[in-house]
Short mmCIF file of C-alpha atoms in Angstrom, two decimals:
data_model
loop_
_atom_site.label_atom_id
_atom_site.label_comp_id
_atom_site.label_asym_id
_atom_site.label_seq_id
_atom_site.Cartn_x
_atom_site.Cartn_y
_atom_site.Cartn_z
CA MET V 24 136.37 133.20 47.94
CA SER V 25 139.64 132.00 49.48
CA THR V 26 139.60 131.44 53.22
CA ASP V 27 143.36 130.94 53.66
CA PRO V 28 144.24 133.73 56.12
CA GLN V 29 147.95 133.59 55.30
CA ARG V 30 147.28 134.99 51.83
CA TRP V 31 146.19 138.29 53.39
CA LEU V 32 149.66 138.79 54.87
CA SER V 33 152.05 138.75 51.95
CA PRO V 34 154.46 140.11 52.91
CA ARG V 35 154.08 139.37 56.61
CA PRO V 36 155.03 142.25 58.91
CA VAL V 37 158.65 142.32 60.09
CA GLU V 38 158.52 142.50 63.88
CA GLY V 39 161.06 142.12 66.66
CA LEU V 40 161.67 142.82 70.31
CA ARG V 41 161.49 146.58 69.72
CA THR V 42 158.12 146.45 67.97
CA ARG V 43 155.43 148.05 70.12
CA LEU V 44 152.71 148.80 67.57
CA ARG V 45 151.39 147.32 64.30
CA LEU V 46 150.07 149.63 61.58
CA VAL V 47 147.55 147.66 59.52
CA CYS V 48 146.86 149.24 56.10
CA SER V 49 144.08 148.53 53.60
CA ALA V 50 144.38 149.97 50.08
CA HIS V 51 141.94 151.50 47.61
CA ALA V 52 140.17 149.59 44.83
CA GLY V 53 142.77 148.02 42.57
CA GLY V 54 145.52 148.59 45.12
CA GLY V 55 147.58 146.24 47.23
CA PRO V 56 150.64 146.19 49.52
CA GLN V 57 152.71 147.98 46.88
CA VAL V 58 150.75 151.15 47.65
CA PHE V 59 152.45 151.31 51.06
CA ALA V 60 155.90 150.15 49.95
CA GLY V 61 157.58 153.44 50.79
CA TRP V 62 155.90 154.00 54.12
CA ALA V 63 158.14 151.88 56.33
CA SER V 64 160.93 154.46 56.18
CA ALA V 65 158.59 157.11 57.61
CA LEU V 66 157.60 155.00 60.62
CA PRO V 67 159.41 154.81 63.96
CA GLN V 68 161.40 151.61 64.47
CA THR V 69 158.92 150.59 67.15
CA VAL V 70 156.09 150.43 64.57
CA SER V 71 155.69 147.56 62.09
CA LEU V 72 153.95 148.00 58.75
CA CYS V 73 151.28 145.38 57.98
CA PRO V 74 149.71 145.97 54.56
CA LEU V 75 146.73 143.75 53.76
CA ARG V 76 146.60 141.89 50.44
CA ARG V 77 143.08 141.03 49.31
CA PRO V 78 143.64 137.49 48.03
CA ASP V 79 140.45 137.33 45.96
CA HIS V 80 141.27 140.58 44.21
CA GLY V 81 138.96 140.61 41.22
CA ASP V 82 136.29 138.23 42.54
CA PRO V 83 133.00 139.71 41.28
CA GLY V 84 131.30 138.45 44.44
CA SER V 85 133.59 140.35 46.80
CA ASP V 86 131.81 141.70 49.87
CA VAL V 87 133.26 144.22 52.32
CA HIS V 88 131.88 142.44 55.37
CA ILE V 89 133.34 139.09 54.26
CA LEU V 90 136.67 140.74 53.42
CA ALA V 91 136.81 142.26 56.92
CA HIS V 92 136.16 138.85 58.50
CA GLN V 93 138.96 137.33 56.39
CA ALA V 94 141.34 140.12 57.35
CA LEU V 95 140.52 139.47 61.01
CA GLU V 96 141.34 135.78 60.66
CA ALA V 97 144.65 136.71 59.10
CA LEU V 98 145.55 139.12 61.90
CA LEU V 99 144.70 136.48 64.50
CA THR V 100 147.55 134.34 63.12
CA LEU V 101 150.04 137.03 64.27
CA SER V 102 151.33 137.53 67.76
CA PRO V 103 149.06 139.81 69.83
CA ARG V 104 150.10 143.43 69.52
CA PRO V 105 148.44 146.86 69.79
CA MET V 106 147.18 147.98 66.38
CA VAL V 107 146.34 151.10 64.46
CA LEU V 108 144.15 150.59 61.37
CA TYR V 109 144.34 152.72 58.26
CA GLY V 110 142.30 152.44 55.07
CA HIS V 111 141.81 154.51 51.93
CA SER V 112 138.63 154.59 49.80
CA LEU V 113 137.48 150.92 49.59
CA GLY V 114 140.15 150.19 52.18
CA ALA V 115 138.55 152.72 54.53
CA VAL V 116 135.32 150.74 54.88
CA ILE V 117 137.25 147.45 55.12
CA ALA V 118 139.34 148.98 57.93
CA PHE V 119 136.19 150.31 59.61
CA GLU V 120 134.45 146.92 59.56
CA LEU V 121 137.68 145.28 60.74
CA ALA V 122 137.83 147.74 63.64
CA ARG V 123 134.25 146.81 64.59
CA LEU V 124 135.14 143.10 64.57
CA LEU V 125 138.26 143.66 66.69
CA ASP V 126 136.30 145.87 69.08
CA GLY V 127 133.69 143.13 69.48
CA ARG V 128 136.43 140.69 70.48
CA GLY V 129 137.86 142.97 73.11
CA MET V 130 140.85 143.72 70.84
CA THR V 131 140.00 147.38 70.29
CA PRO V 132 142.50 149.13 68.00
CA ARG V 133 144.32 152.14 69.41
CA LEU V 134 143.14 154.25 66.50
CA LEU V 135 141.25 154.04 63.19
CA ILE V 136 142.35 156.36 60.38
CA VAL V 137 140.28 156.61 57.19
CA SER V 138 140.73 158.65 54.03
CA GLY V 139 139.12 159.10 50.63
CA ARG V 140 135.68 157.86 51.69
CA GLU V 141 132.47 159.31 53.05
CA ALA V 142 131.03 157.87 56.25
CA PRO V 143 129.17 154.55 55.76
CA GLN V 144 125.75 156.06 56.36
CA SER V 145 126.32 159.04 54.07
CA PRO V 146 124.90 159.04 50.54
CA ARG V 147 127.40 158.53 47.74
CA LEU V 148 127.98 161.74 45.79
CA LEU V 149 128.44 160.05 42.43
CA PRO V 150 126.59 157.26 40.62
CA PRO V 151 128.06 153.73 40.42
CA ILE V 152 130.41 153.01 37.53
CA ALA V 153 131.52 149.38 37.98
CA THR V 154 129.23 148.02 35.26
CA LEU V 155 129.89 150.65 32.59
CA PRO V 156 131.35 149.58 29.21
CA ASP V 157 135.14 149.61 29.16
CA GLU V 158 135.70 152.99 27.50
CA ARG V 159 133.15 154.78 29.69
CA PHE V 160 134.45 152.97 32.77
CA ILE V 161 138.02 154.09 32.12
CA ALA V 162 136.91 157.65 31.41
CA ALA V 163 134.80 157.74 34.60
CA LEU V 164 137.72 156.41 36.68
CA ASP V 165 140.04 159.04 35.31
CA GLU V 166 137.58 161.91 35.71
CA ARG V 167 136.38 160.89 39.17
CA TYR V 168 139.56 159.77 40.84
CA GLY V 169 142.41 160.80 38.54
CA GLY V 170 143.18 157.13 38.98
CA ILE V 171 144.70 155.99 35.68
CA PRO V 172 148.51 156.29 35.81
CA THR V 173 150.20 157.54 32.65
CA GLU V 174 152.03 154.23 32.17
CA LEU V 175 148.68 152.41 32.05
CA ARG V 176 147.10 154.91 29.68
CA ASP V 177 150.05 154.33 27.36
CA SER V 178 149.62 150.52 27.57
CA PRO V 179 145.98 149.86 26.62
CA ASP V 180 146.45 146.07 26.50
CA LEU V 181 147.70 146.01 30.08
CA LEU V 182 144.93 148.35 31.18
CA ILE V 183 142.27 146.06 29.69
CA ARG V 184 143.76 143.07 31.53
CA LEU V 185 143.53 144.92 34.84
CA LEU V 186 139.93 146.06 34.39
CA PRO V 187 138.18 142.93 35.77
CA ALA V 188 139.95 143.21 39.12
CA LEU V 189 139.34 146.94 39.27
CA ARG V 190 135.66 146.51 38.39
CA ALA V 191 135.22 143.84 41.07
CA ASP V 192 136.81 146.01 43.76
CA LEU V 193 134.68 148.99 42.78
CA ALA V 194 131.56 146.82 42.73
CA ALA V 195 132.31 145.69 46.30
CA SER V 196 132.78 149.32 47.30
CA GLU V 197 129.54 150.40 45.61
CA ARG V 198 127.53 147.50 47.13
CA TYR V 199 128.74 148.09 50.68
CA GLY V 200 126.05 148.95 53.18
CA LEU V 201 126.28 149.79 56.86
CA ARG V 202 124.91 147.24 59.32
CA PRO V 203 123.72 148.19 62.82
CA GLY V 204 126.37 148.05 65.52
CA PRO V 205 127.81 149.87 68.54
CA ARG V 206 130.11 152.83 68.20
CA LEU V 207 133.81 152.11 68.20
CA ARG V 208 135.73 152.38 71.47
CA CYS V 209 138.78 153.79 69.70
CA PRO V 210 139.39 157.33 68.38
CA LEU V 211 138.73 157.92 64.69
CA LEU V 212 140.60 160.27 62.36
CA ALA V 213 138.97 161.10 59.01
CA CYS V 214 141.28 162.53 56.34
CA HIS V 215 140.16 164.38 53.23
CA GLY V 216 141.79 165.68 50.07
CA ARG V 217 140.46 169.18 49.49
CA PHE V 218 140.00 168.56 45.75
CA ASP V 219 138.56 165.04 46.02
CA ALA V 220 135.42 165.17 43.89
CA SER V 221 134.13 161.82 45.21
CA VAL V 222 133.69 162.92 48.85
CA ASP V 223 132.12 166.05 50.27
CA SER V 224 132.70 167.76 53.60
CA GLU V 225 129.47 166.46 55.13
CA GLY V 226 130.42 162.89 54.24
CA VAL V 227 133.80 163.27 55.95
CA ASP V 228 132.27 164.74 59.11
CA GLY V 229 129.74 161.88 59.17
CA TRP V 230 132.42 159.53 60.45
CA ALA V 231 132.12 161.22 63.87
CA VAL V 232 129.01 159.23 64.81
CA HIS V 233 130.93 155.94 64.63
CA THR V 234 133.19 156.49 67.63
CA ALA V 235 132.61 157.01 71.33
CA ALA V 236 136.27 157.83 71.92
CA GLY V 237 136.95 161.05 70.05
CA PHE V 238 136.86 162.22 66.43
CA GLU V 239 139.19 164.43 64.39
CA ARG V 240 139.03 165.58 60.81
CA HIS V 241 142.11 166.57 58.83
CA ASP V 242 142.16 168.19 55.40
CA PHE V 243 145.11 167.83 53.03
CA PRO V 244 146.09 169.40 49.73
CA GLY V 245 145.38 167.20 46.75
CA ALA V 246 142.60 165.08 45.28
CA HIS V 247 141.45 161.50 45.85
CA PHE V 248 144.89 159.94 45.94
CA PHE V 249 146.54 162.52 48.17
CA PRO V 250 147.90 159.85 50.60
CA VAL V 251 150.26 158.53 47.90
CA ASP V 252 151.20 161.96 46.51
CA PRO V 253 154.84 162.49 47.58
CA ARG V 254 154.22 166.25 47.84
CA VAL V 255 151.71 165.65 50.65
CA ALA V 256 154.05 163.50 52.79
CA PHE V 257 150.99 161.76 54.29
CA ALA V 258 153.00 158.85 55.67
CA ARG V 259 155.11 161.24 57.76
CA TRP V 260 151.98 162.91 59.10
CA LEU V 261 150.43 159.53 59.89
CA ALA V 262 153.58 158.45 61.71
CA SER V 263 153.33 161.53 63.89
CA ARG V 264 149.90 160.37 65.08
CA LEU V 265 150.99 156.91 66.20
#
């Protein structure tokens, strides 16, 4: 795995004298900074957008705990600034582990926001799919997450080229296990798409045990990818909580 922290910050956040807060975002399996490309316009000018780019995207040995440590090293290269962490699906557990690391260094985030993922201690609702044959893997992705865009379905050669990276990300997500540790000293917001078949209500509520500073749950219309559904306007809602 790469250990160059700079590769996690591409692009680096644009920050100036007016910047008071950094929003650090971690995407779902197969996703990267492009997922958050339209979010900057929804944020106040005092908030910078810092999407994380997993540099070893597609490494079959990817591990959530190692990824969180690498993300921490990247953030330590930036000027000190209050942070809010957000993560979706795989990104949710990376953001959670990153929050634990920051908390342990006395750099507690102001807030952790997670979506599209059950709490780390909760059982997964659905069986793992990362090692399925290609056709079954694609079908399972589409059925479970509604996660195959039309343009990819219509370009099978491109889809096949992307499968190794997607498999590796999903394998890291499926292998992830909670390690003992203290509760976070920051508030935690857990967000849920009402029609997300991969996460149940109990799994969302389970996040509450991981904070000593207040927990809220918010339900949204939509399925697994509700945060990037323009009809949901999730970025505007998130900006209102900063």
